[in-house]
Short mmCIF file of C-alpha atoms in Angstrom, two decimals:
data_model
loop_
_atom_site.label_atom_id
_atom_site.label_comp_id
_atom_site.label_asym_id
_atom_site.label_seq_id
_atom_site.Cartn_x
_atom_site.Cartn_y
_atom_site.Cartn_z
CA MET A 810 -111.43 22.37 16.00
CA SER A 811 -109.68 25.36 14.42
CA LEU A 812 -106.49 23.42 13.68
CA ARG A 813 -105.36 23.31 10.05
CA LEU A 814 -102.58 21.04 8.81
CA TYR A 815 -100.69 20.68 5.56
CA ASP A 816 -101.67 17.35 4.06
CA THR A 817 -98.99 16.00 1.74
CA ALA A 818 -101.54 13.89 -0.15
CA ALA A 819 -103.81 16.88 -0.83
CA ARG A 820 -100.85 19.22 -1.37
CA ALA A 821 -102.78 21.81 0.62
CA VAL A 822 -103.57 22.97 4.12
CA ARG A 823 -106.76 21.29 5.38
CA ASP A 824 -109.01 21.65 8.39
CA PHE A 825 -108.20 18.86 10.83
CA THR A 826 -111.28 16.84 11.66
CA PRO A 827 -110.57 13.73 13.74
CA LEU A 828 -112.27 10.49 12.77
CA ARG A 829 -113.59 10.20 16.32
CA ALA A 830 -114.73 13.23 18.25
CA GLY A 831 -112.47 14.12 21.14
CA ARG A 832 -109.71 11.76 20.05
CA ALA A 833 -106.73 11.88 17.72
CA SER A 834 -104.75 8.94 16.37
CA LEU A 835 -101.21 9.43 15.11
CA TYR A 836 -98.67 7.03 13.58
CA VAL A 837 -95.12 8.32 13.11
CA CYS A 838 -92.36 6.31 11.45
CA GLY A 839 -89.65 5.78 14.02
CA LEU A 840 -86.03 5.02 13.30
CA THR A 841 -84.34 2.09 11.66
CA VAL A 842 -81.86 1.22 14.37
CA GLN A 843 -78.81 0.60 12.19
CA GLY A 844 -76.76 3.17 14.12
CA PRO A 845 -77.05 5.96 16.71
CA PRO A 846 -79.31 8.88 15.73
CA HIS A 847 -78.15 12.20 14.34
CA VAL A 848 -79.86 15.58 14.58
CA GLY A 849 -81.66 15.01 11.27
CA HIS A 850 -83.23 11.84 12.61
CA ILE A 851 -84.36 13.41 15.84
CA ARG A 852 -86.00 16.40 14.16
CA ALA A 853 -88.99 14.24 13.18
CA ALA A 854 -89.44 13.10 16.77
CA VAL A 855 -89.30 16.69 18.09
CA SER A 856 -91.64 18.02 15.38
CA PHE A 857 -94.31 15.41 16.00
CA ASP A 858 -93.84 15.78 19.75
CA VAL A 859 -94.98 19.40 19.38
CA LEU A 860 -97.96 18.23 17.32
CA ARG A 861 -98.83 15.64 19.93
CA ARG A 862 -98.56 18.23 22.75
CA TRP A 863 -100.74 20.67 20.81
CA LEU A 864 -103.40 18.07 20.13
CA ASP A 865 -103.38 17.24 23.83
CA ALA A 866 -103.53 20.93 24.83
CA SER A 867 -106.47 21.35 22.43
CA GLY A 868 -108.44 18.83 24.54
CA LEU A 869 -108.00 15.68 22.45
CA GLU A 870 -107.16 12.26 23.82
CA VAL A 871 -104.12 11.27 21.73
CA THR A 872 -103.06 7.77 20.77
CA TYR A 873 -99.50 8.08 19.48
CA VAL A 874 -97.71 5.14 17.85
CA ARG A 875 -94.03 5.37 16.90
CA ASN A 876 -92.46 2.17 15.64
CA VAL A 877 -88.93 0.75 15.75
CA THR A 878 -87.58 -0.92 12.60
CA ASP A 879 -85.23 -3.42 14.19
CA LEU A 880 -84.36 -5.58 11.18
CA ASP A 881 -83.33 -4.71 7.64
CA ASP A 882 -80.48 -5.26 5.17
CA LYS A 883 -78.31 -2.55 6.71
CA ILE A 884 -78.73 -3.85 10.25
CA LEU A 885 -77.70 -7.32 9.08
CA ALA A 886 -74.70 -5.94 7.18
CA LYS A 887 -73.45 -3.72 9.99
CA ALA A 888 -73.84 -6.44 12.59
CA ALA A 889 -71.91 -8.85 10.38
CA GLU A 890 -69.11 -6.28 9.92
CA ARG A 891 -68.74 -6.13 13.70
CA ASP A 892 -69.24 -9.87 14.23
CA VAL A 893 -72.13 -9.36 16.64
CA PRO A 894 -75.68 -10.79 16.53
CA TRP A 895 -78.01 -8.58 14.52
CA TRP A 896 -80.48 -8.36 17.41
CA ALA A 897 -77.74 -7.14 19.76
CA TRP A 898 -76.65 -4.48 17.29
CA ALA A 899 -80.25 -3.38 16.80
CA PHE A 900 -80.98 -3.14 20.51
CA LEU A 901 -77.74 -1.21 21.20
CA ASN A 902 -78.86 1.46 18.72
CA GLU A 903 -82.46 1.31 19.88
CA ARG A 904 -81.20 2.33 23.34
CA ALA A 905 -79.23 5.18 21.73
CA CYS A 906 -82.41 6.38 20.02
CA THR A 907 -84.37 6.23 23.29
CA ARG A 908 -81.59 8.15 24.98
CA ALA A 909 -81.82 10.87 22.30
CA TYR A 910 -85.61 11.09 22.62
CA ASP A 911 -85.38 11.35 26.37
CA VAL A 912 -82.55 13.90 26.52
CA LEU A 913 -84.49 16.22 24.16
CA GLY A 914 -87.69 15.98 26.15
CA VAL A 915 -89.71 13.98 23.62
CA LEU A 916 -92.71 12.46 25.37
CA PRO A 917 -92.89 8.68 25.17
CA PRO A 918 -95.43 7.35 22.65
CA THR A 919 -98.56 5.49 23.71
CA VAL A 920 -96.91 2.38 22.27
CA GLU A 921 -93.58 1.79 20.56
CA PRO A 922 -93.84 -1.52 18.63
CA ARG A 923 -90.86 -3.33 17.15
CA ALA A 924 -91.21 -4.71 13.66
CA THR A 925 -89.92 -8.14 14.64
CA GLY A 926 -92.70 -8.49 17.17
CA HIS A 927 -95.44 -8.26 14.56
CA VAL A 928 -94.74 -10.94 12.00
CA PRO A 929 -98.17 -12.63 12.45
CA GLU A 930 -99.90 -9.35 11.56
CA MET A 931 -97.65 -9.05 8.50
CA VAL A 932 -98.44 -12.59 7.34
CA GLU A 933 -102.16 -11.85 7.73
CA LEU A 934 -101.86 -8.62 5.70
CA MET A 935 -99.95 -10.39 2.92
CA GLN A 936 -102.58 -13.11 2.71
CA ARG A 937 -105.29 -10.48 2.36
CA LEU A 938 -103.37 -8.85 -0.47
CA ILE A 939 -102.82 -12.17 -2.27
CA ASP A 940 -106.47 -13.08 -1.86
CA ARG A 941 -107.52 -9.75 -3.37
CA GLY A 942 -105.14 -10.11 -6.31
CA HIS A 943 -102.68 -7.38 -5.28
CA ALA A 944 -99.71 -9.56 -4.29
CA TYR A 945 -98.03 -12.76 -5.41
CA ALA A 946 -95.43 -15.19 -4.08
CA VAL A 947 -92.44 -16.49 -6.04
CA ASP A 948 -89.88 -18.89 -4.52
CA GLY A 949 -90.45 -17.59 -0.98
CA ASP A 950 -90.51 -13.90 -1.91
CA VAL A 951 -93.82 -11.99 -1.85
CA TYR A 952 -94.29 -8.90 -4.02
CA PHE A 953 -96.92 -6.19 -4.30
CA ASP A 954 -98.29 -5.90 -7.83
CA VAL A 955 -98.26 -2.16 -8.46
CA ARG A 956 -100.20 -2.46 -11.73
CA SER A 957 -103.06 -4.05 -9.84
CA PHE A 958 -103.67 -0.86 -7.88
CA PRO A 959 -104.63 2.10 -10.10
CA GLU A 960 -104.06 4.63 -7.32
CA TYR A 961 -100.38 3.76 -6.94
CA GLY A 962 -98.39 7.05 -7.02
CA ALA A 963 -101.30 9.17 -5.74
CA LEU A 964 -99.61 10.20 -2.50
CA THR A 965 -96.57 11.74 -4.22
CA GLY A 966 -98.30 12.70 -7.47
CA GLN A 967 -96.37 10.35 -9.72
CA ARG A 968 -97.46 8.26 -12.68
CA LEU A 969 -96.52 4.61 -12.71
CA GLU A 970 -94.95 4.77 -16.17
CA HIS A 971 -92.50 7.40 -14.92
CA LEU A 972 -91.25 5.42 -11.95
CA GLU A 973 -87.95 3.58 -11.76
CA PRO A 974 -87.74 -0.11 -10.80
CA ALA A 975 -88.01 -0.80 -7.07
CA ALA A 976 -84.47 -1.29 -5.75
CA ASP A 977 -85.39 -3.24 -2.63
CA THR A 978 -84.34 -6.72 -3.82
CA GLU A 979 -81.73 -8.35 -6.01
CA THR A 980 -84.28 -10.67 -7.60
CA ASP A 981 -85.98 -8.41 -10.15
CA GLU A 982 -86.23 -11.34 -12.61
CA ARG A 983 -88.88 -12.87 -10.34
CA LYS A 984 -91.14 -9.86 -10.52
CA ARG A 985 -94.05 -9.40 -12.86
CA ASP A 986 -93.05 -5.76 -13.14
CA PRO A 987 -89.67 -4.22 -12.11
CA ARG A 988 -91.56 -1.61 -10.09
CA ASP A 989 -93.22 -4.22 -7.86
CA PHE A 990 -91.86 -3.96 -4.31
CA ALA A 991 -91.05 -6.66 -1.80
CA LEU A 992 -93.47 -7.44 0.98
CA TRP A 993 -91.48 -10.45 2.15
CA LYS A 994 -87.90 -11.57 1.44
CA ALA A 995 -87.01 -15.27 1.35
CA HIS A 996 -84.26 -16.42 3.69
CA LYS A 997 -80.87 -16.39 1.91
CA PRO A 998 -77.88 -18.68 2.53
CA GLY A 999 -75.46 -17.00 4.88
CA GLU A 1000 -78.08 -14.90 6.64
CA PRO A 1001 -78.69 -15.65 10.33
CA GLU A 1002 -81.42 -18.18 10.93
CA THR A 1003 -82.68 -15.94 13.74
CA ALA A 1004 -83.47 -13.28 11.14
CA SER A 1005 -86.20 -15.37 9.52
CA TRP A 1006 -89.71 -16.57 10.33
CA ALA A 1007 -91.88 -19.36 8.98
CA THR A 1008 -94.73 -18.37 6.67
CA PRO A 1009 -96.99 -20.18 4.21
CA TRP A 1010 -94.52 -19.14 1.49
CA GLY A 1011 -91.35 -20.26 3.27
CA ARG A 1012 -88.94 -18.81 5.81
CA GLY A 1013 -87.93 -15.19 5.44
CA ARG A 1014 -88.17 -11.71 6.82
CA PRO A 1015 -90.41 -8.69 6.19
CA GLY A 1016 -89.92 -5.89 3.74
CA TRP A 1017 -89.68 -2.42 5.27
CA HIS A 1018 -92.96 -1.07 3.89
CA LEU A 1019 -95.07 -4.02 5.07
CA GLU A 1020 -93.99 -3.52 8.69
CA CYS A 1021 -95.52 -0.10 9.21
CA SER A 1022 -98.85 -1.00 7.61
CA ALA A 1023 -99.17 -4.04 9.84
CA MET A 1024 -98.28 -2.15 13.03
CA ALA A 1025 -100.50 0.82 12.21
CA GLY A 1026 -103.39 -1.49 11.58
CA LYS A 1027 -102.88 -3.42 14.84
CA TYR A 1028 -102.81 -0.38 17.13
CA LEU A 1029 -104.91 2.21 15.26
CA GLY A 1030 -107.30 0.12 13.24
CA GLU A 1031 -108.20 0.22 9.54
CA ALA A 1032 -108.38 4.03 9.55
CA PHE A 1033 -106.64 6.65 11.64
CA ASP A 1034 -106.07 10.40 11.58
CA ILE A 1035 -102.45 11.32 10.88
CA HIS A 1036 -99.41 9.53 9.47
CA GLY A 1037 -96.15 11.41 9.94
CA GLY A 1038 -92.47 11.13 9.12
CA GLY A 1039 -89.52 12.77 7.45
CA LEU A 1040 -89.73 14.24 3.96
CA ASP A 1041 -87.46 11.51 2.61
CA LEU A 1042 -90.05 8.85 3.52
CA ARG A 1043 -92.72 10.07 1.11
CA PHE A 1044 -91.43 7.81 -1.64
CA PRO A 1045 -91.15 4.93 -1.76
CA HIS A 1046 -91.93 4.13 1.88
CA HIS A 1047 -95.16 6.03 2.49
CA GLU A 1048 -96.37 5.60 -1.05
CA ASN A 1049 -95.99 1.85 -0.66
CA GLU A 1050 -97.59 1.83 2.78
CA GLN A 1051 -100.66 3.60 1.46
CA ALA A 1052 -100.91 1.35 -1.58
CA GLN A 1053 -100.69 -1.97 0.25
CA SER A 1054 -103.02 -0.89 3.06
CA ARG A 1055 -105.70 0.52 0.79
CA ALA A 1056 -105.37 -2.42 -1.61
CA ALA A 1057 -106.08 -4.68 1.38
CA GLY A 1058 -109.32 -2.74 2.00
CA ASP A 1059 -108.21 -0.33 4.75
CA ARG A 1060 -108.83 3.39 4.58
CA PHE A 1061 -105.47 3.98 6.37
CA ALA A 1062 -104.23 7.55 7.06
CA GLN A 1063 -106.56 10.52 6.55
CA TYR A 1064 -103.76 13.11 6.70
CA TRP A 1065 -100.08 12.82 5.76
CA MET A 1066 -97.53 15.12 7.37
CA HIS A 1067 -93.80 15.34 6.61
CA ASN A 1068 -91.09 17.37 8.30
CA GLY A 1069 -88.22 18.98 6.42
CA TRP A 1070 -84.59 17.92 6.37
CA VAL A 1071 -81.70 19.06 8.48
CA THR A 1072 -78.85 19.80 6.09
CA LEU A 1073 -75.12 20.03 6.67
CA GLY A 1074 -73.04 21.80 4.06
CA GLY A 1075 -76.15 22.19 1.91
CA GLU A 1076 -76.88 18.44 1.74
CA LYS A 1077 -79.40 16.33 3.61
CA MET A 1078 -77.91 15.00 6.84
CA SER A 1079 -77.36 11.34 6.13
CA LYS A 1080 -75.30 8.45 7.45
CA SER A 1081 -74.65 7.24 3.92
CA LEU A 1082 -73.17 10.65 2.99
CA GLY A 1083 -71.08 10.74 6.17
CA ASN A 1084 -72.28 14.28 7.05
CA THR A 1085 -73.98 13.66 10.39
CA ALA A 1086 -74.02 15.28 13.80
CA LEU A 1087 -74.83 12.59 16.32
CA VAL A 1088 -77.20 13.68 19.10
CA ASP A 1089 -74.94 12.19 21.74
CA GLU A 1090 -72.11 14.45 20.51
CA VAL A 1091 -74.11 17.65 19.95
CA VAL A 1092 -75.56 17.65 23.49
CA ARG A 1093 -72.03 17.75 24.85
CA ARG A 1094 -71.52 21.08 23.00
CA VAL A 1095 -74.89 22.67 23.81
CA ARG A 1096 -77.52 22.01 26.45
CA PRO A 1097 -80.19 19.60 25.23
CA VAL A 1098 -82.91 22.21 25.81
CA GLU A 1099 -81.03 24.57 23.48
CA LEU A 1100 -80.86 21.89 20.79
CA ARG A 1101 -84.60 21.33 21.17
CA TYR A 1102 -85.22 25.07 20.86
CA TYR A 1103 -83.08 25.09 17.68
CA LEU A 1104 -85.26 22.32 16.21
CA VAL A 1105 -88.62 23.72 17.36
CA ALA A 1106 -88.17 27.37 16.34
CA PRO A 1107 -88.23 26.90 12.53
CA HIS A 1108 -91.39 25.65 10.83
CA TYR A 1109 -91.48 21.87 10.77
CA ARG A 1110 -91.74 21.78 6.94
CA SER A 1111 -88.73 24.05 6.42
CA THR A 1112 -85.16 22.95 5.81
CA ILE A 1113 -82.69 23.68 8.62
CA GLU A 1114 -78.98 24.21 7.89
CA PHE A 1115 -76.98 22.79 10.81
CA THR A 1116 -74.14 25.13 11.81
CA ASP A 1117 -72.44 26.15 15.04
CA ALA A 1118 -73.51 29.77 14.41
CA ALA A 1119 -77.15 28.71 14.14
CA LEU A 1120 -76.88 26.67 17.34
CA ASP A 1121 -75.31 29.64 19.12
CA GLU A 1122 -78.08 31.94 17.93
CA ALA A 1123 -80.73 29.51 19.11
CA ALA A 1124 -79.00 29.16 22.49
CA ALA A 1125 -78.90 32.95 22.93
CA GLY A 1126 -82.61 33.19 22.10
CA TYR A 1127 -83.55 30.49 24.57
CA ARG A 1128 -81.42 32.01 27.31
CA ARG A 1129 -83.30 35.29 27.03
CA ILE A 1130 -86.51 33.40 27.72
CA GLU A 1131 -84.93 31.33 30.46
CA SER A 1132 -83.48 34.36 32.20
CA PHE A 1133 -86.89 36.04 32.41
CA VAL A 1134 -88.65 32.89 33.64
CA LYS A 1135 -86.11 32.35 36.45
CA ARG A 1136 -86.01 35.97 37.53
CA ALA A 1137 -89.81 36.27 37.47
CA ALA A 1138 -90.24 33.02 39.40
CA GLU A 1139 -87.86 34.28 42.08
CA ARG A 1140 -89.89 37.48 42.29
CA VAL A 1141 -93.49 36.23 42.22
CA GLY A 1142 -93.21 32.44 42.62
CA ALA A 1143 -93.28 29.67 40.06
CA ASP A 1144 -96.99 28.84 40.40
CA ALA A 1145 -98.41 31.83 38.53
CA GLU A 1146 -101.28 30.67 36.32
CA GLY A 1147 -101.44 31.86 32.77
CA GLN A 1148 -103.48 31.62 29.61
CA LEU A 1149 -102.17 30.90 26.12
CA PRO A 1150 -102.13 34.22 24.22
CA PRO A 1151 -104.37 34.31 21.12
CA ALA A 1152 -101.32 34.93 18.90
CA PHE A 1153 -99.73 31.74 20.11
CA THR A 1154 -102.88 29.68 19.63
CA ALA A 1155 -103.47 31.10 16.16
CA ALA A 1156 -99.86 30.30 15.19
CA LEU A 1157 -100.03 26.63 16.16
CA ASP A 1158 -103.51 26.24 14.70
CA ASP A 1159 -102.01 27.43 11.40
CA ASP A 1160 -100.14 24.23 10.48
CA LEU A 1161 -98.02 24.27 13.65
CA GLY A 1162 -96.55 27.68 12.94
CA THR A 1163 -93.78 27.54 15.54
CA PRO A 1164 -91.88 30.63 14.22
CA ALA A 1165 -94.91 32.82 15.05
CA ALA A 1166 -95.48 30.87 18.26
CA ILE A 1167 -91.87 31.53 19.39
CA ALA A 1168 -92.37 35.20 18.47
CA ALA A 1169 -95.38 35.26 20.80
CA VAL A 1170 -93.22 33.82 23.57
CA HIS A 1171 -90.57 36.53 23.11
CA GLU A 1172 -93.24 39.26 23.06
CA ALA A 1173 -94.60 38.02 26.38
CA VAL A 1174 -91.03 37.91 27.72
CA ARG A 1175 -90.51 41.52 26.63
CA GLN A 1176 -93.68 42.58 28.46
CA GLY A 1177 -92.64 40.57 31.49
CA ASN A 1178 -89.20 42.17 31.65
CA THR A 1179 -90.84 45.60 31.50
CA ALA A 1180 -93.11 44.61 34.39
CA LEU A 1181 -90.12 43.31 36.35
CA GLY A 1182 -88.24 46.55 35.83
CA ASP A 1183 -91.27 48.58 36.96
CA GLY A 1184 -91.79 46.45 40.05
CA ASP A 1185 -95.23 45.41 38.74
CA ASP A 1186 -95.69 42.03 40.39
CA SER A 1187 -99.14 41.51 38.92
CA GLY A 1188 -97.89 42.13 35.38
CA THR A 1189 -94.85 39.95 36.02
CA ALA A 1190 -97.01 37.06 37.24
CA ALA A 1191 -99.33 37.35 34.23
CA ALA A 1192 -96.44 37.34 31.79
CA LEU A 1193 -94.73 34.45 33.58
CA GLY A 1194 -97.90 32.36 33.50
CA ALA A 1195 -98.40 32.99 29.80
CA VAL A 1196 -94.76 32.27 28.95
CA ARG A 1197 -94.72 29.02 30.90
CA ALA A 1198 -98.02 27.93 29.36
CA MET A 1199 -96.64 28.44 25.88
CA LEU A 1200 -93.31 26.82 26.66
CA GLY A 1201 -95.10 23.82 28.13
CA VAL A 1202 -96.78 23.19 24.77
CA LEU A 1203 -93.39 23.50 23.02
CA GLY A 1204 -91.63 21.32 25.59
CA LEU A 1205 -89.27 24.16 26.54
CA ASP A 1206 -90.30 25.30 30.06
CA PRO A 1207 -87.05 26.04 31.94
CA LEU A 1208 -88.74 25.13 35.24
CA ASP A 1209 -89.78 21.67 33.99
CA PRO A 1210 -87.75 19.08 35.91
CA GLN A 1211 -86.52 17.78 32.53
CA TRP A 1212 -84.49 20.97 32.15
CA ALA A 1213 -84.32 22.31 35.69
CA THR A 1214 -82.29 19.44 37.13
CA GLY A 1215 -80.99 17.58 34.10
CA SER A 1216 -80.30 13.87 34.28
CA ASP A 1217 -78.59 13.84 37.72
CA ASP A 1218 -80.33 15.59 40.63
CA ARG A 1219 -77.36 15.09 42.93
CA LEU A 1220 -75.05 16.92 40.49
CA ALA A 1221 -77.50 19.82 40.24
CA GLN A 1222 -77.79 20.04 44.01
CA ALA A 1223 -74.01 19.98 44.43
CA THR A 1224 -73.62 22.74 41.80
CA ASP A 1225 -76.25 24.89 43.51
CA GLY A 1226 -74.51 24.46 46.86
CA LEU A 1227 -71.03 25.23 45.58
CA VAL A 1228 -72.11 28.38 43.74
CA ALA A 1229 -74.11 29.50 46.79
CA LEU A 1230 -71.00 29.03 48.95
CA ALA A 1231 -68.90 31.08 46.54
CA LEU A 1232 -71.50 33.84 46.54
CA GLN A 1233 -71.57 33.86 50.35
CA GLN A 1234 -67.78 34.32 50.37
CA ARG A 1235 -68.10 37.09 47.82
CA GLN A 1236 -70.72 38.85 49.91
CA ALA A 1237 -68.56 38.53 53.03
CA ALA A 1238 -65.65 40.10 51.14
CA ARG A 1239 -67.86 43.02 50.09
CA VAL A 1240 -69.06 43.55 53.64
CA ARG A 1241 -65.50 43.88 54.84
CA LYS A 1242 -64.81 46.13 51.80
CA ASP A 1243 -62.32 43.69 50.27
CA PHE A 1244 -63.56 44.45 46.78
CA ALA A 1245 -60.53 42.91 45.10
CA ALA A 1246 -61.37 39.53 46.67
CA ALA A 1247 -65.04 39.92 45.78
CA ASP A 1248 -64.20 40.70 42.15
CA ALA A 1249 -61.78 37.76 42.04
CA ILE A 1250 -64.53 35.35 43.17
CA ARG A 1251 -66.87 36.73 40.54
CA ASP A 1252 -64.17 36.42 37.85
CA GLN A 1253 -63.50 32.80 38.85
CA LEU A 1254 -67.19 31.99 38.59
CA THR A 1255 -67.32 33.65 35.16
CA THR A 1256 -64.36 31.55 34.01
CA LEU A 1257 -66.26 28.44 35.15
CA GLY A 1258 -69.27 29.46 33.08
CA VAL A 1259 -71.37 31.01 35.87
CA THR A 1260 -72.79 34.49 35.27
CA VAL A 1261 -73.57 36.50 38.42
CA GLU A 1262 -76.12 39.35 38.44
CA ASP A 1263 -76.53 41.66 41.45
CA THR A 1264 -80.22 42.52 42.04
CA PRO A 1265 -82.02 44.47 44.80
CA ASP A 1266 -83.00 41.07 46.23
CA GLY A 1267 -79.42 39.81 46.29
CA PRO A 1268 -77.12 38.12 43.77
CA ARG A 1269 -78.54 35.58 41.33
CA TRP A 1270 -76.63 33.31 38.94
CA GLU A 1271 -77.10 31.25 35.83
CA LEU A 1272 -74.93 29.13 33.57
CA SER A 1273 -73.47 30.98 30.60
CA ARG A 1274 -72.28 29.60 27.27
#
């Protein structure tokens, strides 16, 4: 393959060589379902969706695992505040996450395991660590002994003596070292009995880091190609995952990839900071495909500042592409075949360089608009095929049913019919030379957000902002 990816562990761009020829294995940390997702959360899903699509387009058979963390301290606390069962609160927000993935065109993973469904695998992993001298149990808690693993800190380039104590438990006095992290947390008085499982060390629940190692091992084996997630997960989560898995004897991830933050007011978008833009709310202000374009266009490792002006700019850019695709399809048909331009392929092979890939899309659109204006149907078809091929990889094809009809086909059909009726009335007014009535119909459509363009083949319309 010619694909090169930035590996966080190597701190460099590396040639991507899958462990198994013709296949790629990918584990991406999904969301902790303590609340509905914001745009910062969903950026990771969109970024790794593009990677997954590009691996697939490159001819690889992709196994893509994205987990759900459905139990942790915050889920228990928020459920208790609302006097609802923790599992009901978790599932309510899991559905909100699924809704956000779906509305933004994120392909479903090969498997989406829940942490609470994999306690036996976690118990087995802890026993392996204890047997190898890398973990120990104290009064029902189980801790990873960081001093037993010399490579601890390698992923993020930190030295053990410079690290702060692990802040994942309130029982530091039980630890051999304050930096040891919890693999398992003993059941506490007042916590729901349903949030605990029996183990050889007593009832309790898993620590966050243990969950992902156990699920990655179950579905991808002791070694897999790529582990992905947000930049904020590098430490301690991914550092701890790598340490416990390799200490247990697994090779674990061969490449580590991390997407950048979405900031609001110059700070990382975060529920704890209260500066979030929930996906459910943002897609009421802009079309979901425009939000996806906004997240795809920058490089996945860059920081994005979330503003209305940036959303508007992204929407305008996408509409230029969409306008060409729809006009060209009306002219030459939607089935024009196309090849991925070399500039687009080179851009994505260079660490998923979506800014250059989007530039290649706009260049093909420019050429296609020129061909349309010249009446060059062959050139129009070639440009349309290339544009749709590129947009398919990016998950942004306007003619994909995901974006063409939205979530309700009946509503789309009714809208088409009503606008068509209005345009028929406008045409009838023009035929009888009642231009005032024709202009009034057009103005009413404009007020409703429908832009009408008169073409040699008749009027065409599209939704405006």
